[in-house]
Amino acid sequence: MKLWHCYNARSLRPLWTLEEMGLDYDLELLPFPPRIYKKEFLGINPLGTVPYFEDQTTKMTESTAICHYLVEHYQKYEFGLEVNHPEYGDYLNWLYHADATLTFPQTIYLRYTHLEQENRRLPQAAEDYAKWFIARMRRLDAHIIDRKFLCDNRFTIADIAIGYALYLGESLGLSENYSSQVKVYLENLKKRNAFQKAINIGKDENQTPTFN
Ligand SMILES: N[C@@H](CCC(=O)N[C@@H](CS)C(=O)NCC(=O)O)C(=O)O
């Protein structure tokens, strides 16, 4: 298996998952954004995005889908839920919610506050999508109030998928508006050994904006 990763990018989801599962993998670290600083990467992944992942003939570009693939393909159900589990629908919903609902508005915020050149920055768009992100956390706020983990009272890749979105929001300076229960949930996830290992991979070579 091989994963292409940029420090702090969404490829942290599969990297954290690989570390939790103790699977063997090769890693290629890329400068961010690779489409500018590592143009040959476009020959491997024409989207130019990370994560990019290969496992024999399997080639994937969606961070949460790679985590899901690892659970299913390697039968690592201690990190996921099987289809006949009563919370399976909820589990899938958190997996999709993580990127489609929570990470998406943050990328607009990031683009118009940090990544664009000064003269193309859009404070109004950034502010609106920061509010959008916080408003979309209502479902998580209600769900996590009496839980330590999202599904089945145990750690799963749903926590990795959502936890990364919360970690990115924190890196962007948006976490002061998190509810107290979400702050506690995120702090607990960040204490995990596999997370601590994964977040430090590539730190020294990092060319990614720090976001802070
Ligand atoms: N939906 C994809 C999005 C992948 C993506 O857009 N990754 C960003 C980094 S977080 C990227 O590679 N951006 C580089 C670019 O847009 O050139 C996922 O969840 O993995």
PDB file of C-alpha atoms and ligand atoms in Angstrom:
ATOM      1  CA  MET A   1       0.000   0.000   0.000  1.00  0.00           C
ATOM      2  CA  LYS A   2       1.185   3.505  -0.691  1.00  0.00           C
ATOM      3  CA  LEU A   3      -0.184   6.835   0.522  1.00  0.00           C
ATOM      4  CA  TRP A   4       0.732  10.280  -0.828  1.00  0.00           C
ATOM      5  CA  HIS A   5       0.458  12.863   1.957  1.00  0.00           C
ATOM      6  CA  CYS A   6       0.903  16.569   2.651  1.00  0.00           C
ATOM      7  CA  TYR A   7       1.428  17.675   6.227  1.00  0.00           C
ATOM      8  CA  ASN A   8      -1.881  18.677   7.882  1.00  0.00           C
ATOM      9  CA  ALA A   9      -3.959  17.949   4.753  1.00  0.00           C
ATOM     10  CA  ARG A  10      -6.909  15.569   4.496  1.00  0.00           C
ATOM     11  CA  SER A  11      -4.483  12.728   3.853  1.00  0.00           C
ATOM     12  CA  LEU A  12      -4.086  12.787   7.638  1.00  0.00           C
ATOM     13  CA  ARG A  13      -7.344  10.762   7.800  1.00  0.00           C
ATOM     14  CA  PRO A  14      -5.953   7.648   6.047  1.00  0.00           C
ATOM     15  CA  LEU A  15      -2.519   8.169   7.636  1.00  0.00           C
ATOM     16  CA  TRP A  16      -4.052   8.202  11.133  1.00  0.00           C
ATOM     17  CA  THR A  17      -6.154   5.147  10.178  1.00  0.00           C
ATOM     18  CA  LEU A  18      -3.092   3.215   8.954  1.00  0.00           C
ATOM     19  CA  GLU A  19      -1.326   4.027  12.225  1.00  0.00           C
ATOM     20  CA  GLU A  20      -4.324   2.977  14.357  1.00  0.00           C
ATOM     21  CA  MET A  21      -4.596  -0.294  12.435  1.00  0.00           C
ATOM     22  CA  GLY A  22      -0.876  -1.048  12.509  1.00  0.00           C
ATOM     23  CA  LEU A  23      -0.808  -1.857   8.790  1.00  0.00           C
ATOM     24  CA  ASP A  24       2.385  -1.654   6.723  1.00  0.00           C
ATOM     25  CA  TYR A  25       2.479   1.108   4.120  1.00  0.00           C
ATOM     26  CA  ASP A  26       4.790   3.253   2.048  1.00  0.00           C
ATOM     27  CA  LEU A  27       4.429   7.002   2.330  1.00  0.00           C
ATOM     28  CA  GLU A  28       5.327   9.763  -0.072  1.00  0.00           C
ATOM     29  CA  LEU A  29       5.420  13.247   1.404  1.00  0.00           C
ATOM     30  CA  LEU A  30       4.590  16.104  -0.927  1.00  0.00           C
ATOM     31  CA  PRO A  31       4.889  19.878  -0.589  1.00  0.00           C
ATOM     32  CA  PHE A  32       1.545  21.736  -0.591  1.00  0.00           C
ATOM     33  CA  PRO A  33      -0.067  22.288  -3.020  1.00  0.00           C
ATOM     34  CA  PRO A  34       1.559  19.504  -5.044  1.00  0.00           C
ATOM     35  CA  ARG A  35       0.053  20.724  -8.343  1.00  0.00           C
ATOM     36  CA  ILE A  36       2.360  23.768  -8.013  1.00  0.00           C
ATOM     37  CA  TYR A  37       5.381  22.454  -6.083  1.00  0.00           C
ATOM     38  CA  LYS A  38       5.517  18.872  -7.369  1.00  0.00           C
ATOM     39  CA  LYS A  39       4.075  18.969 -10.865  1.00  0.00           C
ATOM     40  CA  GLU A  40       5.115  15.353 -11.641  1.00  0.00           C
ATOM     41  CA  PHE A  41       2.453  14.272  -9.115  1.00  0.00           C
ATOM     42  CA  LEU A  42      -0.190  15.241 -11.704  1.00  0.00           C
ATOM     43  CA  GLY A  43       1.048  12.292 -13.760  1.00  0.00           C
ATOM     44  CA  ILE A  44       0.101   9.985 -10.865  1.00  0.00           C
ATOM     45  CA  ASN A  45      -3.083  11.747  -9.719  1.00  0.00           C
ATOM     46  CA  PRO A  46      -4.439  14.120 -12.395  1.00  0.00           C
ATOM     47  CA  LEU A  47      -6.517  15.898  -9.707  1.00  0.00           C
ATOM     48  CA  GLY A  48      -3.293  16.966  -7.999  1.00  0.00           C
ATOM     49  CA  THR A  49      -4.959  16.461  -4.608  1.00  0.00           C
ATOM     50  CA  VAL A  50      -4.003  14.514  -1.507  1.00  0.00           C
ATOM     51  CA  PRO A  51      -4.667  11.959  -0.318  1.00  0.00           C
ATOM     52  CA  TYR A  52      -3.778   9.690  -3.171  1.00  0.00           C
ATOM     53  CA  PHE A  53      -3.684   5.995  -2.344  1.00  0.00           C
ATOM     54  CA  GLU A  54      -2.799   2.798  -4.144  1.00  0.00           C
ATOM     55  CA  ASP A  55      -3.222  -0.804  -3.037  1.00  0.00           C
ATOM     56  CA  GLN A  56      -2.339  -3.110  -5.930  1.00  0.00           C
ATOM     57  CA  THR A  57      -4.888  -2.189  -8.658  1.00  0.00           C
ATOM     58  CA  THR A  58      -6.952   0.024  -6.308  1.00  0.00           C
ATOM     59  CA  LYS A  59      -6.395   3.767  -6.744  1.00  0.00           C
ATOM     60  CA  MET A  60      -8.286   6.209  -4.510  1.00  0.00           C
ATOM     61  CA  THR A  61      -8.517   9.991  -3.989  1.00  0.00           C
ATOM     62  CA  GLU A  62     -11.157  10.442  -1.223  1.00  0.00           C
ATOM     63  CA  SER A  63      -9.781  10.572   2.318  1.00  0.00           C
ATOM     64  CA  THR A  64     -12.726   9.043   4.174  1.00  0.00           C
ATOM     65  CA  ALA A  65     -13.339   6.442   1.457  1.00  0.00           C
ATOM     66  CA  ILE A  66      -9.738   5.230   1.941  1.00  0.00           C
ATOM     67  CA  CYS A  67     -10.372   4.799   5.699  1.00  0.00           C
ATOM     68  CA  HIS A  68     -13.550   2.872   4.874  1.00  0.00           C
ATOM     69  CA  TYR A  69     -11.692   0.719   2.331  1.00  0.00           C
ATOM     70  CA  LEU A  70      -9.029  -0.155   4.932  1.00  0.00           C
ATOM     71  CA  VAL A  71     -11.658  -1.311   7.451  1.00  0.00           C
ATOM     72  CA  GLU A  72     -13.597  -3.384   4.912  1.00  0.00           C
ATOM     73  CA  HIS A  73     -10.772  -4.752   2.790  1.00  0.00           C
ATOM     74  CA  TYR A  74      -8.547  -5.708   5.725  1.00  0.00           C
ATOM     75  CA  GLN A  75     -11.553  -6.773   7.872  1.00  0.00           C
ATOM     76  CA  LYS A  76     -10.474  -4.448  10.663  1.00  0.00           C
ATOM     77  CA  TYR A  77     -13.920  -4.122  12.191  1.00  0.00           C
ATOM     78  CA  GLU A  78     -12.479  -3.110  15.532  1.00  0.00           C
ATOM     79  CA  PHE A  79     -12.186   0.291  13.779  1.00  0.00           C
ATOM     80  CA  GLY A  80     -15.541   0.203  11.970  1.00  0.00           C
ATOM     81  CA  LEU A  81     -19.072  -1.174  11.957  1.00  0.00           C
ATOM     82  CA  GLU A  82     -20.348  -4.099   9.929  1.00  0.00           C
ATOM     83  CA  VAL A  83     -23.376  -3.625   7.726  1.00  0.00           C
ATOM     84  CA  ASN A  84     -25.767  -5.484  10.050  1.00  0.00           C
ATOM     85  CA  HIS A  85     -24.856  -3.318  13.054  1.00  0.00           C
ATOM     86  CA  PRO A  86     -27.860  -1.264  14.284  1.00  0.00           C
ATOM     87  CA  GLU A  87     -25.797   1.964  14.076  1.00  0.00           C
ATOM     88  CA  TYR A  88     -24.433   1.238  10.585  1.00  0.00           C
ATOM     89  CA  GLY A  89     -26.514   3.981   8.920  1.00  0.00           C
ATOM     90  CA  ASP A  90     -25.414   6.490  11.527  1.00  0.00           C
ATOM     91  CA  TYR A  91     -21.785   5.412  11.056  1.00  0.00           C
ATOM     92  CA  LEU A  92     -21.983   5.926   7.272  1.00  0.00           C
ATOM     93  CA  ASN A  93     -23.676   9.265   7.802  1.00  0.00           C
ATOM     94  CA  TRP A  94     -20.797  10.508   9.996  1.00  0.00           C
ATOM     95  CA  LEU A  95     -18.277   9.263   7.439  1.00  0.00           C
ATOM     96  CA  TYR A  96     -19.895  11.264   4.623  1.00  0.00           C
ATOM     97  CA  HIS A  97     -20.827  14.208   6.858  1.00  0.00           C
ATOM     98  CA  ALA A  98     -17.156  14.703   7.736  1.00  0.00           C
ATOM     99  CA  ASP A  99     -16.106  15.844   4.301  1.00  0.00           C
ATOM    100  CA  ALA A 100     -19.293  16.799   2.460  1.00  0.00           C
ATOM    101  CA  THR A 101     -20.705  18.967   5.267  1.00  0.00           C
ATOM    102  CA  LEU A 102     -17.874  19.881   7.662  1.00  0.00           C
ATOM    103  CA  THR A 103     -14.614  20.077   5.706  1.00  0.00           C
ATOM    104  CA  PHE A 104     -16.056  21.709   2.590  1.00  0.00           C
ATOM    105  CA  PRO A 105     -16.882  25.159   4.126  1.00  0.00           C
ATOM    106  CA  GLN A 106     -13.474  25.217   5.823  1.00  0.00           C
ATOM    107  CA  THR A 107     -11.698  24.892   2.492  1.00  0.00           C
ATOM    108  CA  ILE A 108     -13.461  28.013   1.243  1.00  0.00           C
ATOM    109  CA  TYR A 109     -12.466  29.829   4.439  1.00  0.00           C
ATOM    110  CA  LEU A 110      -8.877  28.635   4.043  1.00  0.00           C
ATOM    111  CA  ARG A 111      -8.706  29.665   0.402  1.00  0.00           C
ATOM    112  CA  TYR A 112      -9.998  33.193   0.921  1.00  0.00           C
ATOM    113  CA  THR A 113      -8.052  33.918   4.115  1.00  0.00           C
ATOM    114  CA  HIS A 114      -4.703  32.200   3.504  1.00  0.00           C
ATOM    115  CA  LEU A 115      -4.121  30.583   0.138  1.00  0.00           C
ATOM    116  CA  GLU A 116      -5.123  33.322  -2.304  1.00  0.00           C
ATOM    117  CA  GLN A 117      -2.834  36.242  -2.950  1.00  0.00           C
ATOM    118  CA  GLU A 118      -3.728  39.317  -0.879  1.00  0.00           C
ATOM    119  CA  ASN A 119      -5.560  41.097  -3.710  1.00  0.00           C
ATOM    120  CA  ARG A 120      -7.831  38.063  -4.321  1.00  0.00           C
ATOM    121  CA  ARG A 121      -8.788  37.455  -0.688  1.00  0.00           C
ATOM    122  CA  LEU A 122     -12.490  37.738   0.178  1.00  0.00           C
ATOM    123  CA  PRO A 123     -13.123  38.512   3.853  1.00  0.00           C
ATOM    124  CA  GLN A 124     -16.905  38.307   3.418  1.00  0.00           C
ATOM    125  CA  ALA A 125     -16.790  34.830   1.860  1.00  0.00           C
ATOM    126  CA  ALA A 126     -14.356  33.698   4.566  1.00  0.00           C
ATOM    127  CA  GLU A 127     -16.548  35.028   7.378  1.00  0.00           C
ATOM    128  CA  ASP A 128     -19.743  33.556   5.870  1.00  0.00           C
ATOM    129  CA  TYR A 129     -18.218  30.091   5.447  1.00  0.00           C
ATOM    130  CA  ALA A 130     -16.706  30.162   8.950  1.00  0.00           C
ATOM    131  CA  LYS A 131     -20.257  30.765  10.246  1.00  0.00           C
ATOM    132  CA  TRP A 132     -21.596  28.055   7.912  1.00  0.00           C
ATOM    133  CA  PHE A 133     -19.094  25.558   9.354  1.00  0.00           C
ATOM    134  CA  ILE A 134     -20.042  26.336  12.954  1.00  0.00           C
ATOM    135  CA  ALA A 135     -23.778  26.156  12.111  1.00  0.00           C
ATOM    136  CA  ARG A 136     -23.291  22.731  10.475  1.00  0.00           C
ATOM    137  CA  MET A 137     -21.860  21.429  13.775  1.00  0.00           C
ATOM    138  CA  ARG A 138     -25.305  21.386  15.412  1.00  0.00           C
ATOM    139  CA  ARG A 139     -25.834  17.694  14.723  1.00  0.00           C
ATOM    140  CA  LEU A 140     -22.457  16.796  16.240  1.00  0.00           C
ATOM    141  CA  ASP A 141     -23.064  19.091  19.241  1.00  0.00           C
ATOM    142  CA  ALA A 142     -26.270  17.224  20.101  1.00  0.00           C
ATOM    143  CA  HIS A 143     -24.864  13.762  19.412  1.00  0.00           C
ATOM    144  CA  ILE A 144     -21.608  14.021  21.354  1.00  0.00           C
ATOM    145  CA  ILE A 145     -23.034  15.648  24.467  1.00  0.00           C
ATOM    146  CA  ASP A 146     -23.345  12.307  26.284  1.00  0.00           C
ATOM    147  CA  ARG A 147     -20.820  10.242  24.312  1.00  0.00           C
ATOM    148  CA  LYS A 148     -17.055   9.853  24.116  1.00  0.00           C
ATOM    149  CA  PHE A 149     -17.144   8.399  20.566  1.00  0.00           C
ATOM    150  CA  LEU A 150     -19.572   8.748  17.669  1.00  0.00           C
ATOM    151  CA  CYS A 151     -20.639   5.130  17.196  1.00  0.00           C
ATOM    152  CA  ASP A 152     -21.055   1.991  19.303  1.00  0.00           C
ATOM    153  CA  ASN A 153     -19.381   3.571  22.365  1.00  0.00           C
ATOM    154  CA  ARG A 154     -15.950   2.866  20.901  1.00  0.00           C
ATOM    155  CA  PHE A 155     -13.359   4.511  18.666  1.00  0.00           C
ATOM    156  CA  THR A 156     -13.963   4.006  14.913  1.00  0.00           C
ATOM    157  CA  ILE A 157     -12.965   5.640  11.644  1.00  0.00           C
ATOM    158  CA  ALA A 158     -16.056   7.850  12.034  1.00  0.00           C
ATOM    159  CA  ASP A 159     -14.095   9.561  14.839  1.00  0.00           C
ATOM    160  CA  ILE A 160     -11.099   9.887  12.512  1.00  0.00           C
ATOM    161  CA  ALA A 161     -13.206  11.398   9.717  1.00  0.00           C
ATOM    162  CA  ILE A 162     -14.992  13.907  11.981  1.00  0.00           C
ATOM    163  CA  GLY A 163     -11.959  14.407  14.242  1.00  0.00           C
ATOM    164  CA  TYR A 164      -9.857  15.579  11.297  1.00  0.00           C
ATOM    165  CA  ALA A 165     -12.503  18.170  10.335  1.00  0.00           C
ATOM    166  CA  LEU A 166     -12.440  19.471  13.926  1.00  0.00           C
ATOM    167  CA  TYR A 167      -8.644  19.475  13.991  1.00  0.00           C
ATOM    168  CA  LEU A 168      -8.515  21.414  10.712  1.00  0.00           C
ATOM    169  CA  GLY A 169     -11.015  23.926  12.108  1.00  0.00           C
ATOM    170  CA  GLU A 170      -8.802  24.338  15.159  1.00  0.00           C
ATOM    171  CA  SER A 171      -5.718  24.862  12.938  1.00  0.00           C
ATOM    172  CA  LEU A 172      -7.654  27.564  11.087  1.00  0.00           C
ATOM    173  CA  GLY A 173      -8.516  29.375  14.316  1.00  0.00           C
ATOM    174  CA  LEU A 174     -12.220  28.468  14.224  1.00  0.00           C
ATOM    175  CA  SER A 175     -12.367  26.347  17.377  1.00  0.00           C
ATOM    176  CA  GLU A 176     -13.174  29.114  19.848  1.00  0.00           C
ATOM    177  CA  ASN A 177     -16.764  28.747  18.652  1.00  0.00           C
ATOM    178  CA  TYR A 178     -16.870  24.969  19.252  1.00  0.00           C
ATOM    179  CA  SER A 179     -19.305  23.811  21.925  1.00  0.00           C
ATOM    180  CA  SER A 180     -17.715  22.661  25.188  1.00  0.00           C
ATOM    181  CA  GLN A 181     -18.631  19.014  24.459  1.00  0.00           C
ATOM    182  CA  VAL A 182     -16.962  19.163  21.022  1.00  0.00           C
ATOM    183  CA  LYS A 183     -13.835  20.680  22.590  1.00  0.00           C
ATOM    184  CA  VAL A 184     -13.646  17.764  25.069  1.00  0.00           C
ATOM    185  CA  TYR A 185     -14.280  15.214  22.293  1.00  0.00           C
ATOM    186  CA  LEU A 186     -11.485  16.676  20.132  1.00  0.00           C
ATOM    187  CA  GLU A 187      -9.017  16.852  23.036  1.00  0.00           C
ATOM    188  CA  ASN A 188      -9.595  13.151  23.765  1.00  0.00           C
ATOM    189  CA  LEU A 189      -9.032  12.191  20.116  1.00  0.00           C
ATOM    190  CA  LYS A 190      -5.823  14.227  19.956  1.00  0.00           C
ATOM    191  CA  LYS A 191      -4.375  12.281  22.901  1.00  0.00           C
ATOM    192  CA  ARG A 192      -4.371   9.019  20.921  1.00  0.00           C
ATOM    193  CA  ASN A 193      -0.886   7.682  20.185  1.00  0.00           C
ATOM    194  CA  ALA A 194      -1.661   7.024  16.512  1.00  0.00           C
ATOM    195  CA  PHE A 195      -2.885  10.607  16.048  1.00  0.00           C
ATOM    196  CA  GLN A 196       0.213  12.026  17.740  1.00  0.00           C
ATOM    197  CA  LYS A 197       2.410   9.914  15.500  1.00  0.00           C
ATOM    198  CA  ALA A 198       0.487  10.789  12.307  1.00  0.00           C
ATOM    199  CA  ILE A 199       0.382  14.569  12.864  1.00  0.00           C
ATOM    200  CA  ASN A 200       4.142  14.762  13.231  1.00  0.00           C
ATOM    201  CA  ILE A 201       4.899  12.899  10.001  1.00  0.00           C
ATOM    202  CA  GLY A 202       6.239  15.392   7.479  1.00  0.00           C
ATOM    203  CA  LYS A 203       6.348  18.277   9.958  1.00  0.00           C
ATOM    204  CA  ASP A 204      10.013  19.013   9.304  1.00  0.00           C
ATOM    205  CA  GLU A 205       9.649  18.962   5.500  1.00  0.00           C
ATOM    206  CA  ASN A 206       6.438  20.983   5.748  1.00  0.00           C
ATOM    207  CA  GLN A 207       5.881  23.698   3.179  1.00  0.00           C
ATOM    208  CA  THR A 208       2.184  23.873   3.935  1.00  0.00           C
ATOM    209  CA  PRO A 209       0.944  27.198   5.302  1.00  0.00           C
ATOM    210  CA  THR A 210       0.620  26.752   9.058  1.00  0.00           C
ATOM    211  CA  PHE A 211      -2.884  28.287   9.004  1.00  0.00           C
ATOM    212  CA  ASN A 212      -2.334  29.942  12.394  1.00  0.00           C
TER     213      ASN A 212
HETATM  214  N1  LIG B   1     -12.704  15.216  -1.036  1.00  0.00           N
HETATM  215  C1  LIG B   1     -11.284  14.965  -1.048  1.00  0.00           C
HETATM  216  C2  LIG B   1     -10.585  16.286  -1.207  1.00  0.00           C
HETATM  217  C3  LIG B   1      -9.096  16.184  -1.404  1.00  0.00           C
HETATM  218  C4  LIG B   1      -8.491  17.578  -1.418  1.00  0.00           C
HETATM  219  O1  LIG B   1      -9.054  18.527  -1.991  1.00  0.00           O
HETATM  220  N2  LIG B   1      -7.334  17.729  -0.751  1.00  0.00           N
HETATM  221  C5  LIG B   1      -6.703  19.017  -0.637  1.00  0.00           C
HETATM  222  C6  LIG B   1      -5.868  19.082   0.628  1.00  0.00           C
HETATM  223  S1  LIG B   1      -6.827  19.030   2.117  1.00  0.00           S
HETATM  224  C7  LIG B   1      -5.720  19.218  -1.777  1.00  0.00           C
HETATM  225  O2  LIG B   1      -5.019  18.288  -2.118  1.00  0.00           O
HETATM  226  N3  LIG B   1      -5.629  20.427  -2.328  1.00  0.00           N
HETATM  227  C8  LIG B   1      -4.627  20.714  -3.304  1.00  0.00           C
HETATM  228  C9  LIG B   1      -5.156  21.483  -4.458  1.00  0.00           C
HETATM  229  O3  LIG B   1      -6.353  21.818  -4.456  1.00  0.00           O
HETATM  230  O4  LIG B   1      -4.376  21.722  -5.357  1.00  0.00           O
HETATM  231  C10 LIG B   1     -10.906  14.230   0.227  1.00  0.00           C
HETATM  232  O5  LIG B   1     -11.654  14.250   1.201  1.00  0.00           O
HETATM  233  O6  LIG B   1      -9.868  13.590   0.280  1.00  0.00           O
END
